[in-house]
Coordinates of C-alpha atoms and ligand atoms in Angstrom, one line a residue:
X1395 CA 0.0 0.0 0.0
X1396 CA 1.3 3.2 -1.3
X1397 CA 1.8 5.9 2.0
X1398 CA -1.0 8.2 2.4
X1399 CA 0.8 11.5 1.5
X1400 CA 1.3 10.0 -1.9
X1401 CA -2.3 8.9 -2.1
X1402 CA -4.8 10.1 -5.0
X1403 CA -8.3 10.1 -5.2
X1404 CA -11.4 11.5 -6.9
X1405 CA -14.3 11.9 -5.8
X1406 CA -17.2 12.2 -8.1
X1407 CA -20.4 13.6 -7.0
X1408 CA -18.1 15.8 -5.3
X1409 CA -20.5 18.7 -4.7
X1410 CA -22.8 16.1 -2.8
X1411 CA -23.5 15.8 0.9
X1412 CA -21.3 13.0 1.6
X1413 CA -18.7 13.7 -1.5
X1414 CA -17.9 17.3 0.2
X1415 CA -17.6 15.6 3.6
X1416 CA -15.5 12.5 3.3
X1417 CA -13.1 15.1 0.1
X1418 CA -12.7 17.7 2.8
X1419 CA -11.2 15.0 5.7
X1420 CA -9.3 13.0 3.0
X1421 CA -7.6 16.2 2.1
X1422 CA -7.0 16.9 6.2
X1423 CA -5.0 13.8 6.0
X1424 CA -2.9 15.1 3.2
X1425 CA -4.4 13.1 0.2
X1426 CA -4.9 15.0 -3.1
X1427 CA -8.6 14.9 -3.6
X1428 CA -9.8 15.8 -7.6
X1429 CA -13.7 16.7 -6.9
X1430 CA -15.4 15.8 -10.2
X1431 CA -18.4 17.9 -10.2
X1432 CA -21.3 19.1 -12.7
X1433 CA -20.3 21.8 -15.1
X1434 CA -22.6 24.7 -14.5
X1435 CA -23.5 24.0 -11.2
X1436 CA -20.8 26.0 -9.1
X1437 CA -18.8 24.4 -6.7
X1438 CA -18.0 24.9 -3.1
X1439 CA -15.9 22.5 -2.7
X1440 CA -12.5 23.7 -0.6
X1441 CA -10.7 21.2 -1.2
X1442 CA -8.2 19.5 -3.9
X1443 CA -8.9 20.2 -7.6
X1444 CA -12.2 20.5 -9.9
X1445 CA -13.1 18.7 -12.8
X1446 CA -16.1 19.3 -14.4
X1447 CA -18.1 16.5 -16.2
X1448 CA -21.8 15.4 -17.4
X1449 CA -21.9 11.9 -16.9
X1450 CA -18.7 10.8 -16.8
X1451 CA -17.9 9.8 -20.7
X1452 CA -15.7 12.5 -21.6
X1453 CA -12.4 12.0 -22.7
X1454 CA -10.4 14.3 -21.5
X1455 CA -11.3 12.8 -17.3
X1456 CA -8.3 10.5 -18.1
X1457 CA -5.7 12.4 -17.9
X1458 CA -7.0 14.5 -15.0
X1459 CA -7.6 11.4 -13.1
X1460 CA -3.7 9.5 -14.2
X1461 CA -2.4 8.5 -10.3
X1462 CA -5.9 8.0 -8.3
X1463 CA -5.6 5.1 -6.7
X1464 CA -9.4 5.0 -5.9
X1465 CA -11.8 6.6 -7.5
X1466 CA -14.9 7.2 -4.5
X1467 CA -18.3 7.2 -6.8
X1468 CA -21.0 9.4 -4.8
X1469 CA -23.2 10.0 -7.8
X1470 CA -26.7 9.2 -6.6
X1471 CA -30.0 10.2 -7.0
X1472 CA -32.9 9.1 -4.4
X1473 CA -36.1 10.4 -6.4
X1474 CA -36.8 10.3 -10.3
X1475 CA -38.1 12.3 -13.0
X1476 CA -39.0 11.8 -16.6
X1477 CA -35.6 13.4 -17.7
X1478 CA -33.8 12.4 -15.3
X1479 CA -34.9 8.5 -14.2
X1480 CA -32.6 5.9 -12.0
X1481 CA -31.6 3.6 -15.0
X1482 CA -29.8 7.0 -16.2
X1483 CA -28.3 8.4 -12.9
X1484 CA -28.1 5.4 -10.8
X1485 CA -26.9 2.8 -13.8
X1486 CA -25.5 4.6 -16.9
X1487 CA -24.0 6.9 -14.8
X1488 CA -22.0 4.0 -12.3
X1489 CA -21.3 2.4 -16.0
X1490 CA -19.1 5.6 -17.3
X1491 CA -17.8 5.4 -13.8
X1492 CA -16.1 1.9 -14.4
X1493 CA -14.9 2.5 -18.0
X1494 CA -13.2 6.1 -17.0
X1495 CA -11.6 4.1 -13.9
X1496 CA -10.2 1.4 -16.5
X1497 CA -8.8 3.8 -19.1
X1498 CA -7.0 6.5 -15.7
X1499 CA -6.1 3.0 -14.4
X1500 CA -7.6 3.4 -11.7
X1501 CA -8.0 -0.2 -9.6
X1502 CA -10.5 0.6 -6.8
X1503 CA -14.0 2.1 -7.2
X1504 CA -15.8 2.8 -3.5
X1505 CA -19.6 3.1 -4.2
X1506 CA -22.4 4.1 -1.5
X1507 CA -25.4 1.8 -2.3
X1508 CA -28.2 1.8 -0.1
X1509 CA -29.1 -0.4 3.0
X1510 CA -31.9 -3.0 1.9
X1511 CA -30.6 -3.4 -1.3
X1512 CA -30.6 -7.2 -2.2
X1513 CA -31.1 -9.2 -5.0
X1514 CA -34.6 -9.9 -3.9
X1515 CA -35.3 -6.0 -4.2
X1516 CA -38.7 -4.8 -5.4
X1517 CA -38.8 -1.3 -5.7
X1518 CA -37.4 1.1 -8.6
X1519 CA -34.7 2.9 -6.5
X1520 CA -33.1 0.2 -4.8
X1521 CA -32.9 -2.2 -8.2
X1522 CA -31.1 0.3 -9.7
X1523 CA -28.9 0.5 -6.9
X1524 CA -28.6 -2.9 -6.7
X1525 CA -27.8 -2.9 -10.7
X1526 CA -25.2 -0.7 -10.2
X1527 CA -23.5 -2.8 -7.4
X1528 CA -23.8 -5.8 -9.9
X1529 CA -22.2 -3.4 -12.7
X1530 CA -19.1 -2.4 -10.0
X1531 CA -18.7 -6.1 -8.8
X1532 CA -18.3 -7.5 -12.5
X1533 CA -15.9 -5.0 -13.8
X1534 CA -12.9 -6.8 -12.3
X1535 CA -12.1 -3.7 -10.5
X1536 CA -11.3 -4.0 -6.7
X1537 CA -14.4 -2.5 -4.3
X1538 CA -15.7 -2.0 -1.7
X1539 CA -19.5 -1.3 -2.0
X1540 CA -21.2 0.3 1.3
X1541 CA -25.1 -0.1 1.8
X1542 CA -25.8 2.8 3.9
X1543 CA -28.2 4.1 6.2
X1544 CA -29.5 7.4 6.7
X1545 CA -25.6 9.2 6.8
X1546 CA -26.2 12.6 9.5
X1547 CA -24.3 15.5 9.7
X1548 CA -24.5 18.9 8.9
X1549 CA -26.6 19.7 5.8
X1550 CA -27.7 16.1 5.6
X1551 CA -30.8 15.6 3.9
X1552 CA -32.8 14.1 6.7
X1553 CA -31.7 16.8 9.0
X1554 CA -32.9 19.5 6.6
X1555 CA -36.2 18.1 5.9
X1556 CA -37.0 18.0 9.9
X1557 CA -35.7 21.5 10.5
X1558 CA -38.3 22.3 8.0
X1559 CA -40.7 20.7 9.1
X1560 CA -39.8 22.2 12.9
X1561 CA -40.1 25.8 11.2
X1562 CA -43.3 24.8 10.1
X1563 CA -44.5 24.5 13.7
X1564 CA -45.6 20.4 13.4
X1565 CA -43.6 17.2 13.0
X1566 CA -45.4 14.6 10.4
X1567 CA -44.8 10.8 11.0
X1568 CA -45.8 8.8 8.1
X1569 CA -48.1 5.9 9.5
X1570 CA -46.9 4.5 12.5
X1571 CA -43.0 6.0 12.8
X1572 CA -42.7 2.2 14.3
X1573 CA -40.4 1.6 11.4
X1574 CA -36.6 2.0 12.3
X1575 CA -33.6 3.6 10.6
X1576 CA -30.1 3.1 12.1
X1577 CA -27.7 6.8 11.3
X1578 CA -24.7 7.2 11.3
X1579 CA -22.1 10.2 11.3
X1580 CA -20.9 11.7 8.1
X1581 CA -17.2 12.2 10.0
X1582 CA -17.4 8.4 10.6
X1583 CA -18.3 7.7 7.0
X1584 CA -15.5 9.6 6.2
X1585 CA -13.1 7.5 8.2
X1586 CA -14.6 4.0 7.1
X1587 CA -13.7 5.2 3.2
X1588 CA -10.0 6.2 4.2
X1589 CA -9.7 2.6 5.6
X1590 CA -11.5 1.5 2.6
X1591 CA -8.7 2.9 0.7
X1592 CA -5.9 2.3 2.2
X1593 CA -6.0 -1.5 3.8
X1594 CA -6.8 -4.5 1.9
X1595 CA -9.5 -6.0 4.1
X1596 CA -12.2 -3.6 2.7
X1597 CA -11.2 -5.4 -0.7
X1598 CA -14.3 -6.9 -3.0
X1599 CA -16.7 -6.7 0.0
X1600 CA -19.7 -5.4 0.6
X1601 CA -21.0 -3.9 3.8
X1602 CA -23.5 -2.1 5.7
X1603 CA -23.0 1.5 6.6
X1604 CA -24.6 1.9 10.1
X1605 CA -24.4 3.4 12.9
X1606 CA -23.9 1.9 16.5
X1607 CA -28.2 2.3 17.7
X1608 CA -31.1 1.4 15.8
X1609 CA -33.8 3.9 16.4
X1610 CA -37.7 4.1 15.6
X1611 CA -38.8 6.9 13.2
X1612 CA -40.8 8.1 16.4
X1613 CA -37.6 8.2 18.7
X1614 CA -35.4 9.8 16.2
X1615 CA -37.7 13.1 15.7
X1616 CA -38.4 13.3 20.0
X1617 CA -34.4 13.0 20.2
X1618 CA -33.9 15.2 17.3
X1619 CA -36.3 17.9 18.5
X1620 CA -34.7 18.1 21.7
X1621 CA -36.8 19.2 24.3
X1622 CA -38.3 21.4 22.3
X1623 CA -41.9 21.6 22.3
X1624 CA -43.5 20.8 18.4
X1625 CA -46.3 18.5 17.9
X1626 CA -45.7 15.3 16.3
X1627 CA -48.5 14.3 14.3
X1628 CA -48.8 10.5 12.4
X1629 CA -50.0 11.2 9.1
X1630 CA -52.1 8.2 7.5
X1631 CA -49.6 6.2 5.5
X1632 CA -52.9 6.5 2.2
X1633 CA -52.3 10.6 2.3
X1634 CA -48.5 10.4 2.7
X1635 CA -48.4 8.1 -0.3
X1636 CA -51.1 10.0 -2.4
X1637 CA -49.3 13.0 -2.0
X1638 CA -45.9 11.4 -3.0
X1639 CA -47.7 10.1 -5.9
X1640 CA -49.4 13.4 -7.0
X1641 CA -47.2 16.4 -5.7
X1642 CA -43.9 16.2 -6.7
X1643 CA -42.6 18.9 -4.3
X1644 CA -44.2 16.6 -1.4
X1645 CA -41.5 16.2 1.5
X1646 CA -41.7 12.2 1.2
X1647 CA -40.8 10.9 -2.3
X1648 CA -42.4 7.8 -3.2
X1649 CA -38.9 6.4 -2.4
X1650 CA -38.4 8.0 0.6
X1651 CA -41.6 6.6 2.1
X1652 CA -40.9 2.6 0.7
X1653 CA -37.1 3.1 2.2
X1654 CA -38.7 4.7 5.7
X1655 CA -41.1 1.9 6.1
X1656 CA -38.8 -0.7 4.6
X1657 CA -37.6 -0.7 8.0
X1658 CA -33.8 -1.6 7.1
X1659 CA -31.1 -2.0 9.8
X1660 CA -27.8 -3.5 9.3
X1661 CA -24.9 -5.3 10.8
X1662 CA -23.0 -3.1 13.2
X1663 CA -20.7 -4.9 14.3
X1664 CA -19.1 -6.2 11.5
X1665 CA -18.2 -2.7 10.7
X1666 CA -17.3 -1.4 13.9
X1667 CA -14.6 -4.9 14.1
X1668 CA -12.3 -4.5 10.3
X1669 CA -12.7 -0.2 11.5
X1670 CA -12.0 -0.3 14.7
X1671 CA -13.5 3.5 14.9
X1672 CA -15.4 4.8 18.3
X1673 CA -18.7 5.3 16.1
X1674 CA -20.8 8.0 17.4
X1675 CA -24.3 7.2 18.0
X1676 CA -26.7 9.5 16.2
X1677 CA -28.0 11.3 19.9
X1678 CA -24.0 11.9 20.2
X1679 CA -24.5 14.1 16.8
X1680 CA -27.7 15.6 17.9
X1681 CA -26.6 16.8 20.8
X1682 CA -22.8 17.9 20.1
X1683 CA -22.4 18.0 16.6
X1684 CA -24.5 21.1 15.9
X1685 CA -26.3 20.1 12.9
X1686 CA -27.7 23.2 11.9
Ligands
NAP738 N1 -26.9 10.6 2.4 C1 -27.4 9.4 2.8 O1 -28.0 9.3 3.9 C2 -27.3 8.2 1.9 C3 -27.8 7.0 2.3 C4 -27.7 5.9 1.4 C5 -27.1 6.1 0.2 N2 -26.5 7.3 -0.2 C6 -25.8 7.4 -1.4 O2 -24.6 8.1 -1.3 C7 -24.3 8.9 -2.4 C8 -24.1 10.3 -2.0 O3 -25.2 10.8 -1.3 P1 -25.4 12.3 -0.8 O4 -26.1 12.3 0.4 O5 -24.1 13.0 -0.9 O6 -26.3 12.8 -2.0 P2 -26.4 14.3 -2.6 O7 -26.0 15.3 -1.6 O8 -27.8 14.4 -3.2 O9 -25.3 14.3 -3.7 C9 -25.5 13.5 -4.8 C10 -24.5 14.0 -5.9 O10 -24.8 13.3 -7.1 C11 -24.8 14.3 -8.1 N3 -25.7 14.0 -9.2 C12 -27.0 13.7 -9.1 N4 -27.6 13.5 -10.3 C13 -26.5 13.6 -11.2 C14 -26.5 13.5 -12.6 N5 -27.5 13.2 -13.4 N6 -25.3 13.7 -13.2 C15 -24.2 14.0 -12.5 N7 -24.2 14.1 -11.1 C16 -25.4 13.9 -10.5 C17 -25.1 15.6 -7.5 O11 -24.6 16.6 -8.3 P3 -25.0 18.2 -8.0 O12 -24.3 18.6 -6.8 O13 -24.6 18.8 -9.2 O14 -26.5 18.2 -7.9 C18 -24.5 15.5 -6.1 O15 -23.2 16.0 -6.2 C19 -25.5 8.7 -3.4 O16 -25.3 7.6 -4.3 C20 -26.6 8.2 -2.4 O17 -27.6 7.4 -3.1 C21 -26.6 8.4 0.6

């Protein structure tokens, strides 16, 4: 294994949640990061260089990419349109990913799937996903796939819709919030892909990005509010789905709702053994993280 300082990476979906996150600590340990973002879509990303691409295909990636020794794909996209539809984003996409990492030579692709995803998946989001694993884990290139959970932190995606949802004055639970989610911290996620990187037991595996607790839907929005006093109302699962179904803007996507009441949790452990990392549990990022 090559010594860190020498290290290369790039990181596409750079501009993403979890691509500026785990680019900015992989630079903090002195690893040139090349963010491969959008063109046109500005970047504020502070760390290592910027490439601009629109899926992936061009050309002229190789050369900018020559010395990666990973290439960390973040590309993803968790609701679809007509333009814009999984088998594009999720597949095609991860596809260009694995022919541009063969012509840089690059040997190890890092890919967040989702946590649920199996062969025996039903739903639109989660095959694609699932494709795109199958895609990474026949290309002959070393991987480690991750199937995460809900990944928390600031600007995280969950966290903004319930501070929204807080402003608005009322806390909406789809059905009965019984359904669990297990999160885990963004700076831990970072940590787990610089092992992933740099030691040979994350090689050709797949596993489940989770945090230490498992937590009901319910529990997570009474821990994440804090103490502070905003109603929680259950909203029948018929209207949440309607709504998903009619209104695009709706908070909950169709695919937010099926992977909420999926009710996925994952092996811990496992993780928490080849990292060896002091995981925080999600109430340790509520309450000392700041995630607003
Ligand atoms: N965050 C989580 O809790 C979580 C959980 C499970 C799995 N994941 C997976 O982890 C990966 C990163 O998630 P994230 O939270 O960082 O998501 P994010 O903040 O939405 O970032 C996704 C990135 O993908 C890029 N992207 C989307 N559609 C694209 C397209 N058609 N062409 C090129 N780029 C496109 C976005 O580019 P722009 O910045 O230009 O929009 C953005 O940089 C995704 O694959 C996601 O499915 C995340």
């Amino acid at each position: 294994m090559k010594h860190k300082n020498s290290l290369k990476v790039a990181i596409t979906g750079a501009n993403g949640f979890v691509g500026k996150n785990v680019g900015k600590a992989l630079a903090k340990k002195g690893i040139s990061v090349v963010g491969i973002i959008r063109k046109g879509k500005g970047s504020s990303i502070i760390f290592g260089d910027v490439v601009t691409s629109e899926d992936l295909s061009e050309d002229y990636l190789t050369s900018k990419l020559y010395g990666c020794s990973a290439l960390l794909h973040f590309i993803g996209k968790g609701k679809q349109t007509v333009d814009s539809d999984y088998q594009k984003v999720n597949v095609g996409i991860t596809k260009n990913v694995i022919k541009l990492c063969k012509k840089a030579k690059i040997k190890k692709i890092i890919y967040i799937s989702g946590l649920g995803v199996s062969k025996d998946t039903t739903f639109g989001y989660f095959i694609s996903k699932f494709q795109a694993e199958q895609e990474i884990i026949n290309s002959g290139l070393d991987y480690t796939i991750f199937r995460a959970s809900y990944i928390i932190g600031k600007d995280d995606s969950l966290s903004n819709f319930l501070f929204k949802q807080m402003k608005k004055g009322k806390m909406m639970v789809p059905g009965s919030g019984r359904y669990r989610l297990q999160p885990i911290f963004v700076g831990d996620v970072a940590e787990v892909v610089f092992q992933s990187i740099t030691q040979k037991k994350f090689s050709n595996k797949i596993i489940d990005l989770v945090g230490p607790k498992m937590v009901t839907f319910n529990d997570y929005i009474r821990d994440f509010l804090q103490g502070k006093k905003i109603p929680i109302k259950n909203i029948n699962l018929e209207n949440a789905y309607h709504a998903a179904l009619n209104n695009p803007k709706t908070d909950f996507g169709i695919d937010d709702l099926n992977i909420l009441i999926g009710d996925y949790v994952g092996n811990h452990k496992k993780l928490k053994s080849m990292s060896r990392i002091e995981f925080k549990t999600y109430k340790d990022v509520l309450e000392t993280c700041c995630l607003s």
